[in-house]
Amino acid sequence: MGLVVQKYGGSSVADAEGIKRVAKRIVDAKKNGHQVVVVVSAMGDTTDELIDLAEQVSPIPAGREFDMLLTAGERISMALLAMAIKNLGHEAQSFTGSQAGVITDSVHNKARIIDVTPGRIRTALDEGNIAIVAGFQGVSQDKKDITTLGRGGSDTTAVALAAALDAEVCEIYTDVDGVFTADPRVVKKAQKIDWISFEDMLELAASGSKVLLHRCVEYARRYNIPIHVRSSFSGLQGTWVSNEPRGDQQVEHAIISGVAHDVSEAKVTVVGVPDKPGEAAAIFRAIADAQINLDMVVQNVSAASTGLTDISFTLPKAEGRKAIDALEKARPVIGFDSLRYDDQIAKISLVGAGMKTNPGVTATFFEALSDAGVNIELISTSEIRISVVTRADDVNEAVRAVHSAFGLDSDSDEAVVYGGTGR
Amino acid sequence: MGLVVQKYGGSSVADAEGIKRVAKRIVDAKKNGHQVVVVVSAMGDTTDELIDLAEQVSPIPAGREFDMLLTAGERISMALLAMAIKNLGHEAQSFTGSQAGVITDSVHNKARIIDVTPGRIRTALDEGNIAIVAGFQGVSQDKKDITTLGRGGSDTTAVALAAALDAEVCEIYTDVDGVFTADPRVVKKAQKIDWISFEDMLELAASGSKVLLHRCVEYARRYNIPIHVRSSFSGLQGTWVSNEPRGDQQVEHAIISGVAHDVSEAKVTVVGVPDKPGEAAAIFRAIADAQINLDMVVQNVSAASTGLTDISFTLPKAEGRKAIDALEKARPVIGFDSLRYDDQIAKISLVGAGMKTNPGVTATFFEALSDAGVNIELISTSEIRISVVTRADDVNEAVRAVHSAFGLDSDSDEAVVYGGTGR
């Protein structure tokens, strides 16, 4: 039995009862002979409440002090968790990101981990303790200031510690049973995936699946740390994410891992762009200079009669205004006709390493959408993913049609999904 | 203009409005040309709420993890205060006790400061920042664990930083206008004291005055740091506590500084103790071994006929049970007749360095009590203090009588006291 890193999200430790339940689970792992390191998020809505307080005192709260504020949340949950474990008769010590040796750059509110030096954690483990570490936070290398890692930061803390401590596995506990072949709220017959490769999981995360964030999976792949995503409300096996399945892990959906969808994006179309070298570059330089991250990019075939073409791209809705402004500003240089902005779109993605060696996947995908009467507006593909943009209204039907067409539907009528509801 | 340390208590930063009000006051000090270091407590009831959470997860929350938990409170208030100051256009940085160099011993929940190494604070000041420091917390010298300083810890943090930074003054902001000649809730004609010596303030603090704690005044006296206790709700001058009054400080009450009272104590009488050497020692050894702090100790004259005497002492009510148990356990060794426990007592103390050189103070004190019909049960004196124990029911009348007898009553009918009420 080796070392296990467990990560519990805010919903798992939302109140005293939740903390006591999690403490029991941690103690069970310890009793099974593991060395246990636990990464914990802030309780329930704590972070939102702190952000609300910050907005009350200042309209511009970002930066160093905002990080100092937010890190109070994990400090509370980790100390309470350590107390609850002691109350069960086991030794536990809690550590801030700084004490745990999570070293970051100095970019406040979205710092990147650049090193992990878990000397104190190792000592605590060697002395027989369970180590509780604050997720989401670190200390900057140059200034020794408290930093936070941004969205999904606690998952990344867990994987980074697992890598630095050479853990057997990084268990990510959440309020769902694992990663599903589609969003179970949309597809009742979605199935839990027993095992998925890092590559497929990265594509799913990039395509709208919310269970694991891209950044955390990327880190795990780099250091080859198996992730086990599972529910903190049940004892069930969840989804394993790793390089290769173990002998006992079911790999039923070898060709296709799952169907993801995303309704958080908008589409911008630059209409009437002169079809000559340098035009696209000028457009995307303007977008890049405005610090906007693009997702899909598509250029239509030029109409021979006019010598003009259209260029479309998708981006987070929240950055739509900024993109339009940047393009309008650059219009005299680029020389396009007009801009169209559309935030009533959805992106549907089919992910699976198997599609590389299985001709016909693309055809089946498009046939399924066509049979469901769903119109396709944009197409983009990678080696192991096909994504299309449709009307937002069509998204649920499209996802169900594709899920069914690739034989992903379970035999039961309804997916057993949310351990938290007690079902 | 030199360096000023300001300390704000929880009631001054109870909500976003309070934080913004305090931020303005801090910025005013900075605008006046001071370098400003601010020590801040947790917001309003935060600490109580955290203690409540701890009790929900574990009945034995004391120790390392409890300190980790509680220190989240100051982390929130200090970060918000720094944001509010930035919002007023000034630079501010917040620092945890550890970052501020507050080094303590390893006694969790009531650590003592053993060194202050404020290098980061000095740097922040030199760069033009206002430095905000978490009160009540430090880091242990040997284990580098987070510690808390116990009751009144934030005041002590402020005085310790003022000493380490060689500050001009340590301003303690609170919700009253300063130190009064008596508790204004009891004595309507109590007056604010403009200046008081460290010695008299120490006696008042030991005698039940709650504005400043003994520990904080002791620290200030050792390093000769003037304290200015004042209201965070008004701009009025408060009470200066120092070695010598400055030229502009009024010292009207040279003989007597004030009248303090305390209803938090109980009296234990050990009845029928053999009047021979070693008996008192045996009693107080039993009490000391139970880690109980005594206040007054009085031994009556032995009755010649029996060779037995009575020994009485006072102690915090909260420790009464423990004391009785310890004495009962030691009874076979000590050999007393019986124990009497009385928690319906009050202690009334008259404090003033002037009494050393003014004969008649004691007589006036007892006459005033006698005229008011107040019976005296115990008497204890120091060079600059006289304390008596009376029935708890008599305390208010006794305090008013003594206050009046020493000419401490103000001319106005009612003391203007609580800045917080807007009067």
GROMACS .gro file of C-alpha atoms in nm, chain A residues 15-17 19-20 43 50 53-62 64-73 75-84 86-87 92-96 99 120 137 143-146, chain B residues 15-17 19-20 43 50 53-62 64-69 71-73 75-84 86-87 92-96 99 120 137 139 143-146:
model
  102
   15ASP     CA    1  -2.105   2.188   0.630
   16ALA     CA    2  -1.999   2.019   0.955
   17GLU     CA    3  -2.179   1.698   0.857
   19ILE     CA    4  -1.664   1.743   0.694
   20LYS     CA    5  -1.730   1.456   0.935
   43MET     CA    6  -1.651   2.498   0.222
   50LEU     CA    7  -1.562   3.633   0.028
   53LEU     CA    8  -1.739   4.106   0.066
   54ALA     CA    9  -1.450   4.220  -0.153
   55GLU     CA   10  -1.688   4.380  -0.401
   56GLN     CA   11  -1.855   4.566  -0.116
   57VAL     CA   12  -1.532   4.737  -0.012
   58SER     CA   13  -1.375   4.791  -0.352
   59PRO     CA   14  -1.481   4.767  -0.714
   60ILE     CA   15  -1.131   4.661  -0.822
   61PRO     CA   16  -1.038   4.379  -0.589
   62ALA     CA   17  -0.805   4.173  -0.808
   64ARG     CA   18  -0.233   4.029  -0.417
   65GLU     CA   19  -0.492   4.121  -0.154
   66PHE     CA   20  -0.768   3.930  -0.330
   67ASP     CA   21  -0.555   3.616  -0.310
   68MET     CA   22  -0.485   3.681   0.059
   69LEU     CA   23  -0.861   3.705   0.112
   70LEU     CA   24  -0.968   3.398  -0.084
   71THR     CA   25  -0.711   3.169   0.077
   72ALA     CA   26  -0.890   3.215   0.410
   73GLY     CA   27  -1.155   2.978   0.276
   75ARG     CA   28  -0.769   2.758   0.580
   76ILE     CA   29  -1.105   2.713   0.750
   77SER     CA   30  -1.199   2.387   0.578
   78MET     CA   31  -0.859   2.223   0.622
   79ALA     CA   32  -0.834   2.304   0.992
   80LEU     CA   33  -1.186   2.173   1.055
   81LEU     CA   34  -1.111   1.858   0.857
   82ALA     CA   35  -0.795   1.795   1.061
   83MET     CA   36  -0.995   1.840   1.383
   84ALA     CA   37  -1.265   1.598   1.264
   86LYS     CA   38  -0.834   1.379   1.526
   87ASN     CA   39  -1.179   1.332   1.677
   92ALA     CA   40  -0.375   1.490   1.125
   93GLN     CA   41  -0.198   1.816   1.046
   94SER     CA   42  -0.313   2.086   0.809
   95PHE     CA   43  -0.080   2.286   0.585
   96THR     CA   44  -0.127   2.602   0.381
   99GLN     CA   45   0.373   2.529   0.412
  120ARG     CA   46   0.693   1.923   0.562
  137GLN     CA   47  -0.314   2.827  -0.322
  143LYS     CA   48   0.815   3.772  -0.349
  144LYS     CA   49   0.695   3.505  -0.104
  145ASP     CA   50   0.341   3.637  -0.148
  146ILE     CA   51   0.031   3.420  -0.122
  438ASP     CA   52  -1.891   4.498   0.812
  439ALA     CA   53  -1.800   4.648   0.476
  440GLU     CA   54  -1.907   4.996   0.592
  442ILE     CA   55  -1.391   4.861   0.689
  443LYS     CA   56  -1.437   5.158   0.456
  466MET     CA   57  -1.450   4.109   1.164
  473LEU     CA   58  -1.536   2.974   1.358
  476LEU     CA   59  -1.796   2.539   1.349
  477ALA     CA   60  -1.506   2.373   1.530
  478GLU     CA   61  -1.735   2.255   1.807
  479GLN     CA   62  -1.966   2.104   1.548
  480VAL     CA   63  -1.693   1.881   1.405
  481SER     CA   64  -1.508   1.796   1.725
  482PRO     CA   65  -1.560   1.835   2.099
  483ILE     CA   66  -1.185   1.877   2.160
  484PRO     CA   67  -1.079   2.141   1.913
  485ALA     CA   68  -0.788   2.302   2.099
  487ARG     CA   69  -0.252   2.349   1.640
  488GLU     CA   70  -0.553   2.307   1.411
  489PHE     CA   71  -0.767   2.540   1.619
  490ASP     CA   72  -0.508   2.812   1.567
  491MET     CA   73  -0.497   2.740   1.195
  492LEU     CA   74  -0.875   2.782   1.188
  494THR     CA   75  -0.631   3.285   1.199
  495ALA     CA   76  -0.854   3.273   0.892
  496GLY     CA   77  -1.057   3.551   1.055
  498ARG     CA   78  -0.679   3.704   0.703
  499ILE     CA   79  -1.021   3.809   0.575
  500SER     CA   80  -1.035   4.144   0.755
  501MET     CA   81  -0.679   4.246   0.668
  502ALA     CA   82  -0.715   4.166   0.298
  503LEU     CA   83  -1.044   4.357   0.277
  504LEU     CA   84  -0.891   4.653   0.459
  505ALA     CA   85  -0.597   4.662   0.218
  506MET     CA   86  -0.842   4.655  -0.076
  507ALA     CA   87  -1.047   4.938   0.074
  509LYS     CA   88  -0.622   5.082  -0.243
  510ASN     CA   89  -0.968   5.190  -0.351
  515ALA     CA   90  -0.142   4.891   0.099
  516GLN     CA   91  -0.016   4.538   0.158
  517SER     CA   92  -0.145   4.289   0.412
  518PHE     CA   93   0.075   4.049   0.609
  519THR     CA   94   0.001   3.746   0.820
  522GLN     CA   95   0.497   3.729   0.726
  543ARG     CA   96   0.895   4.270   0.529
  560GLN     CA   97  -0.136   3.549   1.542
  562VAL     CA   98   0.447   3.160   1.395
  566LYS     CA   99   0.810   2.420   1.439
  567LYS     CA  100   0.707   2.707   1.208
  568ASP     CA  101   0.344   2.638   1.298
  569ILE     CA  102   0.075   2.906   1.308
   0.00000   0.00000   0.00000
